[in-house]
Coordinates of C-alpha atoms and ligand atoms in Angstrom, one line a residue:
X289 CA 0.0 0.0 0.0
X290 CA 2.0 3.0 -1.4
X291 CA 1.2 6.1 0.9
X292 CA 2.7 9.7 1.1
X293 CA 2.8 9.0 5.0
X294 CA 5.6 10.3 7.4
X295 CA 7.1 8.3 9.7
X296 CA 7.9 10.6 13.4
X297 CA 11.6 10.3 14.6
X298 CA 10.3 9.1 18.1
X299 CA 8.0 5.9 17.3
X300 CA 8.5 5.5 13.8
X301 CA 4.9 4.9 13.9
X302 CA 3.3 6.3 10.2
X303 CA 1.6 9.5 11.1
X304 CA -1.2 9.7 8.3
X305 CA -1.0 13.4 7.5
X306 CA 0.6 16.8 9.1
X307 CA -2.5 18.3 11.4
X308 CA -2.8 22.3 11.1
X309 CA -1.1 23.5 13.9
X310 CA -2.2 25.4 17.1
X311 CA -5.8 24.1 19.3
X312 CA -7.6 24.0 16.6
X313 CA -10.8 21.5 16.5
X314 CA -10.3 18.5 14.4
X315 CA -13.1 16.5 14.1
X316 CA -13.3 12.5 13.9
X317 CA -15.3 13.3 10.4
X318 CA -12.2 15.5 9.2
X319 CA -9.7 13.2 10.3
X320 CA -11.1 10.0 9.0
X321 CA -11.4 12.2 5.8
X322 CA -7.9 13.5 5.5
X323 CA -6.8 10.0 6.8
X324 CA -8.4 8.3 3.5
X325 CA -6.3 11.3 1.5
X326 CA -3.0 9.1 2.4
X327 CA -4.4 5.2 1.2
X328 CA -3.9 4.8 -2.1
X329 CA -7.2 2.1 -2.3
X330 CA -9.3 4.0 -0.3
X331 CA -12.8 3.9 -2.0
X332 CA -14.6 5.7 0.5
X333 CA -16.2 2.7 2.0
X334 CA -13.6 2.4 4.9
X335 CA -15.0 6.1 5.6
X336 CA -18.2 5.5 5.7
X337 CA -17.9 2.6 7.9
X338 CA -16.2 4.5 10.8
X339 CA -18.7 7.5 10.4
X340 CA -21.7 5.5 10.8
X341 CA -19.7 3.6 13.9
X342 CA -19.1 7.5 15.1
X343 CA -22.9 8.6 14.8
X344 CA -24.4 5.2 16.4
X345 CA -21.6 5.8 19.2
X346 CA -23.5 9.2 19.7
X347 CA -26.9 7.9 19.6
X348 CA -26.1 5.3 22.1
X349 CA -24.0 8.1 24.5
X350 CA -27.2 9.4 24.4
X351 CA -29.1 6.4 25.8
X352 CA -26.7 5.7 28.2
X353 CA -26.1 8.9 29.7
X354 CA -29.9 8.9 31.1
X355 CA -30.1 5.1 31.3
X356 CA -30.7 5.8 34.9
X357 CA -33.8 8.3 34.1
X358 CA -35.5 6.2 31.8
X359 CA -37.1 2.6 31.9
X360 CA -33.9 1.3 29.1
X361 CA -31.8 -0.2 32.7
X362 CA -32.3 -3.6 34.0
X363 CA -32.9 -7.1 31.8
X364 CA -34.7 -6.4 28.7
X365 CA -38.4 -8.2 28.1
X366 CA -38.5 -11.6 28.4
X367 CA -35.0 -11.7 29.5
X368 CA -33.7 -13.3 26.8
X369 CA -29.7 -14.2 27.0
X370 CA -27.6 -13.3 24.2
X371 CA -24.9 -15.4 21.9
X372 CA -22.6 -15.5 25.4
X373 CA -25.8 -16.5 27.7
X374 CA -25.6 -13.2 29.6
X375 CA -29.1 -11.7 30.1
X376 CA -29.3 -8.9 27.4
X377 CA -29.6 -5.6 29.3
X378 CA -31.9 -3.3 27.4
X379 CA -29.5 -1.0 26.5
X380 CA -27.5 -4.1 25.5
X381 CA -30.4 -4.3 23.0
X382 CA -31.0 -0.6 22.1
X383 CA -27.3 -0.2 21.1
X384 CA -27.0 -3.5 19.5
X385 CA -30.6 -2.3 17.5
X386 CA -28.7 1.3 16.7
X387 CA -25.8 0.1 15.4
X388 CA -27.3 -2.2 12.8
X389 CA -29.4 0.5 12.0
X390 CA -26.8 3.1 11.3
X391 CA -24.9 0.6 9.2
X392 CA -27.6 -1.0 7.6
X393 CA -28.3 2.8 6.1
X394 CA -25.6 3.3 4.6
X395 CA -24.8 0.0 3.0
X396 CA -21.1 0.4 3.3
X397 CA -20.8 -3.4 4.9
X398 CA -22.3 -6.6 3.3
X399 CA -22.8 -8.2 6.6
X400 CA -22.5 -7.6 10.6
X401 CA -22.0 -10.1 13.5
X402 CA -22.7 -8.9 17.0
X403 CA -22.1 -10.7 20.2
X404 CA -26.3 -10.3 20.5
X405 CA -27.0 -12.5 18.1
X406 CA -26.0 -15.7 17.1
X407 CA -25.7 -15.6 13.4
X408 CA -24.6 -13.3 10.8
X409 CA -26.8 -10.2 9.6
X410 CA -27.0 -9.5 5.9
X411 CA -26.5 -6.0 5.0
X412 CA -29.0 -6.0 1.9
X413 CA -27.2 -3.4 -0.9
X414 CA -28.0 0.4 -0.8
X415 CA -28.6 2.0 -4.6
X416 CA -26.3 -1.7 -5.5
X417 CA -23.5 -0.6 -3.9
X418 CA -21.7 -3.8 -3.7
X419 CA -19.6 -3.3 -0.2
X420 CA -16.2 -5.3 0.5
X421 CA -16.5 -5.1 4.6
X422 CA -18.0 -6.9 6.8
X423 CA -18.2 -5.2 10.6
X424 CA -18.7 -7.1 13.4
X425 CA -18.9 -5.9 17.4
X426 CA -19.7 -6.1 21.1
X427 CA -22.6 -3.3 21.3
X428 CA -22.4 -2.6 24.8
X429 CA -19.4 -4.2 26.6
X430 CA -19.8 -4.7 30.5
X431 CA -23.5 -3.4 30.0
X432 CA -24.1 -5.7 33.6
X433 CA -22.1 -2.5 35.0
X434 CA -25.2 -0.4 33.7
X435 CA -27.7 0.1 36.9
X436 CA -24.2 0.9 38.9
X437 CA -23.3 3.4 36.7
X438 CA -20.0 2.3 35.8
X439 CA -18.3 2.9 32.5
X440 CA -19.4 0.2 29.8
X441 CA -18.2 0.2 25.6
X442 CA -18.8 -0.5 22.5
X443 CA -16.0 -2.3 20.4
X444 CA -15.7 -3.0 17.0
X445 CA -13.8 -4.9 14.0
X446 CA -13.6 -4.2 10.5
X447 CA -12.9 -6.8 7.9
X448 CA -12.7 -6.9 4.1
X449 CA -15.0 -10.2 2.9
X450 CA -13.4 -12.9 1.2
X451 CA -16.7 -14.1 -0.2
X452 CA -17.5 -13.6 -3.5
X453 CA -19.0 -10.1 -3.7
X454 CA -21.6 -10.9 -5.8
X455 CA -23.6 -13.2 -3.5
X456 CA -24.0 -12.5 0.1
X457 CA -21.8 -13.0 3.0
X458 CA -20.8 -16.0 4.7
X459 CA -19.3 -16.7 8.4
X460 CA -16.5 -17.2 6.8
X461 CA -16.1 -13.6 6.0
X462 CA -15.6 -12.9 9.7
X463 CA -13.7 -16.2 10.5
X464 CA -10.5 -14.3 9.8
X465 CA -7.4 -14.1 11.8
X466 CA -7.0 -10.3 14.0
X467 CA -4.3 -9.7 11.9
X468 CA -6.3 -9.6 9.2
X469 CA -8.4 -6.9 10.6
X470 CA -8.2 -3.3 8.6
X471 CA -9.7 -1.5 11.2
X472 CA -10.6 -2.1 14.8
X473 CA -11.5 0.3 17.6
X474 CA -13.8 1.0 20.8
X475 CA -16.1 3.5 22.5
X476 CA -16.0 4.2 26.1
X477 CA -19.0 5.8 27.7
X478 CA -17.2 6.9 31.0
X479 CA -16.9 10.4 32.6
X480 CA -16.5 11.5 29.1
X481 CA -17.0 9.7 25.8
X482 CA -14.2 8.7 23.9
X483 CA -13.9 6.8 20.3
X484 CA -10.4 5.5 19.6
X485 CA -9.6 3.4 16.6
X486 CA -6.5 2.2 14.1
X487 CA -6.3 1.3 10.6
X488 CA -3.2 -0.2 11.3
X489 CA -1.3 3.5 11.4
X490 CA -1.5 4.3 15.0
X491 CA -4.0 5.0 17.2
X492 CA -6.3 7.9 17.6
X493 CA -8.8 8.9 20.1
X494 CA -11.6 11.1 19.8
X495 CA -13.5 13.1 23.2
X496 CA -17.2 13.6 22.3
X497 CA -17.8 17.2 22.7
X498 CA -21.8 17.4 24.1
X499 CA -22.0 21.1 23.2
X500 CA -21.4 20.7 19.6
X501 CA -22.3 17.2 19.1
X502 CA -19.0 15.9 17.5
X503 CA -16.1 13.7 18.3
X504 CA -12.6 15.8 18.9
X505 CA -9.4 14.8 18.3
X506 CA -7.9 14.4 21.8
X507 CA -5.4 11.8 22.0
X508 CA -3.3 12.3 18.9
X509 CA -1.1 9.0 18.0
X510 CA -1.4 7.0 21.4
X511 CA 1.8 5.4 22.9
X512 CA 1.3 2.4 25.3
X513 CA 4.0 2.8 27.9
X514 CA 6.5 -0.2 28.1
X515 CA 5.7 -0.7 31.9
X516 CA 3.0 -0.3 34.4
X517 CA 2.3 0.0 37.8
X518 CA -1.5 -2.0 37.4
X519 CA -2.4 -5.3 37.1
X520 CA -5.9 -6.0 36.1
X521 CA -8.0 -9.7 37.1
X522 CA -10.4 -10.4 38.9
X523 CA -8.7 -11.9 42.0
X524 CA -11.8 -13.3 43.1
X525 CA -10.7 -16.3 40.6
X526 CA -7.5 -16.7 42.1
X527 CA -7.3 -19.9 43.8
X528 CA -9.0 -20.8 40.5
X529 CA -6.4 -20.0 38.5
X530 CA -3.3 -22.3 37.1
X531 CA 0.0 -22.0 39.4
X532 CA 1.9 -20.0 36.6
X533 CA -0.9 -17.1 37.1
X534 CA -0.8 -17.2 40.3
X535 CA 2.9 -16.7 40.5
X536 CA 2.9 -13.7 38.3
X537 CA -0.4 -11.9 40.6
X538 CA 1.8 -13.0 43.6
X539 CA 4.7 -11.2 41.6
X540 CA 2.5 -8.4 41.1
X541 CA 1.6 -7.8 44.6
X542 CA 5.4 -8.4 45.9
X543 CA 6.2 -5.5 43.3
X544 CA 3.7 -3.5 45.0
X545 CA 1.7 -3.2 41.7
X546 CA -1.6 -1.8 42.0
X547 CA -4.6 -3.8 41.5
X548 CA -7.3 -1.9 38.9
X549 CA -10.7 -4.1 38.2
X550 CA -13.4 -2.5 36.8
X551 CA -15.3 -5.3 35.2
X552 CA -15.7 -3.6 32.1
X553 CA -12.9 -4.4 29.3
X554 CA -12.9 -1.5 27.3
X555 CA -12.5 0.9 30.9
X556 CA -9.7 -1.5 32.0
X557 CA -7.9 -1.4 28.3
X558 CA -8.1 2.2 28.1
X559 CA -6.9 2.5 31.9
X560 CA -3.7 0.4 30.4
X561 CA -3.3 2.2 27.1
X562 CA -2.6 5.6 28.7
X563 CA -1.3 5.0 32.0
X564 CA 0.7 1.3 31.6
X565 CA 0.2 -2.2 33.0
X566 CA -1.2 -5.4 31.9
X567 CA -4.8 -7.2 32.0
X568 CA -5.7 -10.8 32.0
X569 CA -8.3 -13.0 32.2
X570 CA -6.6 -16.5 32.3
X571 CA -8.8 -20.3 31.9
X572 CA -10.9 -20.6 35.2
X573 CA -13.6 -23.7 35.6
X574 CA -15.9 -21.9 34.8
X575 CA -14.5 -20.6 31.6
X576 CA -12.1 -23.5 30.4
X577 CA -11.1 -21.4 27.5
X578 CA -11.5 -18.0 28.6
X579 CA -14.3 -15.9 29.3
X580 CA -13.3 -13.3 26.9
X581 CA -14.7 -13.2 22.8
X582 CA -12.0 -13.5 20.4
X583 CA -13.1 -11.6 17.4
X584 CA -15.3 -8.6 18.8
X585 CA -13.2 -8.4 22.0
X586 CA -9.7 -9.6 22.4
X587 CA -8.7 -9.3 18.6
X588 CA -10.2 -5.6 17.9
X589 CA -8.5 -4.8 21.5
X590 CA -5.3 -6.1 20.8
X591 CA -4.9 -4.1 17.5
X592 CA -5.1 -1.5 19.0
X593 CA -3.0 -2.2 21.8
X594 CA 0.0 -3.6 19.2
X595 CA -0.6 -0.4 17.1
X596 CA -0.1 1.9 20.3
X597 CA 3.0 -0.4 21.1
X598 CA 1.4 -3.1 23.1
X599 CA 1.6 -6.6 23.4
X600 CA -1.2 -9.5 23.2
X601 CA -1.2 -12.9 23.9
X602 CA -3.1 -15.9 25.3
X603 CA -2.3 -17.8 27.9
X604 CA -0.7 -20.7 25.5
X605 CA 1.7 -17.5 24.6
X606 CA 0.1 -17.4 21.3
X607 CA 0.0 -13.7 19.6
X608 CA -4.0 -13.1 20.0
X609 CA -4.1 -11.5 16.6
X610 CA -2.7 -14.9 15.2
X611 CA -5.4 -17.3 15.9
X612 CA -7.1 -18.7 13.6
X613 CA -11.3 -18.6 15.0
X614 CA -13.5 -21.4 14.3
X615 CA -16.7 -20.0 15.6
X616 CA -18.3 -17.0 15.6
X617 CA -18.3 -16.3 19.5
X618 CA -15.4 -18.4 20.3
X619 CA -14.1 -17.3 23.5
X620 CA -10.0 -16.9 24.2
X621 CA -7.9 -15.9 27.7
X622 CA -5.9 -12.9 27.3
X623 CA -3.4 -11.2 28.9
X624 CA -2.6 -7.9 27.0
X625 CA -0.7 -4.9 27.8
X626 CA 2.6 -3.0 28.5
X627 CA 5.2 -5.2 26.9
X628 CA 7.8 -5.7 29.2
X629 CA 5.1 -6.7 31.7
X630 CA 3.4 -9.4 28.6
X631 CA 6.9 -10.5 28.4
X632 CA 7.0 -11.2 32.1
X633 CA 4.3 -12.7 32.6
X634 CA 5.2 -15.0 29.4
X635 CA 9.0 -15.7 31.6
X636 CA 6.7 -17.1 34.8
X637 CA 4.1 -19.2 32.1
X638 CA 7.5 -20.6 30.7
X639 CA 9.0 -21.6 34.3
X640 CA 5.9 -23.0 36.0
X641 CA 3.7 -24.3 33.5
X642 CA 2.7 -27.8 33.9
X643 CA 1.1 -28.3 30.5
X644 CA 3.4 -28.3 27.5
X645 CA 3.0 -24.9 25.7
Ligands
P6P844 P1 -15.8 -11.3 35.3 C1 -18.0 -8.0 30.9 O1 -19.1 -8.9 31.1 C2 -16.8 -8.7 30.3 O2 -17.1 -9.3 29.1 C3 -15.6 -7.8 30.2 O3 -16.0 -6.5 29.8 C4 -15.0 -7.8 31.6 O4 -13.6 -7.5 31.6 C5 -15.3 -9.3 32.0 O5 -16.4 -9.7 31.3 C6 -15.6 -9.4 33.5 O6 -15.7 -10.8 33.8 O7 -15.8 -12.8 35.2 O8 -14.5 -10.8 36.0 O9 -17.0 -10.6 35.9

């Protein structure tokens, strides 16, 4: 992919264009813009994509700013569980509902796959647009934080199909490998609202500005720091746990590492992409192979935590954007993060682990 794209001294990570200089406002629509200016390929689509993620992410803010007001909190009618067996939460269901519906309008995907529902969603063509992306995502991550009023996110994946464009898309189309991934990102709906996404040159973030209804740029080419001072699990799993994790948590503690659990991935992620440390979620009984889903949680996450500098693996040591997913909601253990810390924790699976790796 030939692109007119500078590399910075500091990280030799592409920066996509020069951005005018001074405090002046740049918008998520202007960068994703300017950012198309610098791929040679770019048809547009890729755009459009990340707009329509960008205006569902504000109808949803919406909803979940007030989900406290109005009658959207608790489990939704019928309480019906979703492709993981967690109850669906309303606004699990209103943002699932709203982000099919903003990309559904514009036709700029062929297909979706959401962890609310089991099977793929045909994205019929708009004025026979035939689109080459498929999107799939996690509407409303940690959404059982809701009626506590904790921060929850969306996160999502973007694909190009491998399906023959003419007919429609198969699971196959989203049974590709994270590194295959062309675009990946999250929203966090916290004490502010913040979009940050990659297309594989850096990592961006965007702080929803309420007053004039857009996404800002306000975290211009993120950095994952090399170490940390946090380590993120839910220690209530840790007699649970294999003896090689809990040698690295008691590592942790003898460091005098903090322990930060919020039970909501995407707050935990971006805690770690701007302030250091590493987060796992190991095999427990309950969840043999993880609890975590590969392709709308841990790979989408883990792009973006390589592109800022970050590693990702599971707890067999295998890069997460390397696996190759069999099923749609396949889950995965994780432990992603600062990279000297990954690499530690991959020194104290290498000395204790019982099971050949
Ligand atoms: P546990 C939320 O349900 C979620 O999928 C992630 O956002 C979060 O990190 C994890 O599960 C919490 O799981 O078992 O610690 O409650």
């Amino acid at each position: 992919m030939a692109t007119s794209a500078k590399k910075t001294p500091e990280n030799g990570i592409a920066v996509p264009f020069a951005l005018p200089g001074g405090n002046r406002i740049v918008t998520l629509d202007e960068f994703i813009i300017r950012s198309e200016k610098d791929f040679d390929y770019a048809t547009g689509e890729l755009t459009g994509l990340l707009r329509d993620i960008g205006v569902a992410a504000k109808i949803i803010n919406r909803e979940v700013n007030k989900a406290g007001l109005v009658n959207i909190i608790g489990v939704a009618d019928g309480s019906s569980d979703n492709a993981s067996g967690d109850k669906q939460q309303k606004l699990d269901v209103y943002a699932n509902e709203k982000l099919i519906e903003c990309l559904k309008n514009s036709g700029e995907c062929c297909a979706i796959a959401s962890e609310e529902n089991d099977d793929i969603i045909q994205v019929p063509p708009v004025n026979s647009k035939k689109s080459h992306y498929v999107v799939m995502f996690d509407p409303l991550d940690g959404s059982s934080n809701i009626d506590v009023n904790i921060s929850v996110g969306t996160i999502f994946a973007i694909y190009r199909r491998k399906s023959d464009p003419t007919g429609p898309a198969t699971v196959d189309d989203f049974l590709q490998a994270g590194s295959k991934q062309v675009a990946a990102g999250y929203v966090l709906y916290g004490t502010s609202t913040i979009l940050v996404y990659t297309t594989g040159r850096g990592v961006n973030g965007f702080t929803l500005d309420p007053s004039i209804g857009e996404f800002c740029l306000s975290h211009r080419n993120m950095r994952m720091p090399e170490d940390g001072q946090f380590y993120s699990v839910n220690q209530g799993y840790y007699s649970k746990f294999d003896l090689e994790m809990r040698r690295y948590i008691d590592n942790c503690s003898d460091e005098n590492y903090s322990l930060r659990y919020i039970g909501s991935m995407v707050s935990d992620i971006h805690r770690i992409l701007i302030q250091g440390g590493i987060f796992l979620y190991p095999s427990t009984r309950k969840y043999p192979k993880g609890k975590l889903r590969l392709l709308y949680e841990c790979n989408p996450l883990s792009m973006i935590v390589e592109q800022a500098g970050g590693k990702s693996m599971n707890t067999q040591l295998k890069r997460i954007l390397d696996v190759d997913p069999k099923e749609l909601h396949q889950r995965s253990t994780i432990a992603i993060g600062s990279p000297n810390m990954v690499d530690e924790l991959k020194a104290f699976i290498e000395r204790y682990s019982a099971l050949p790796l």
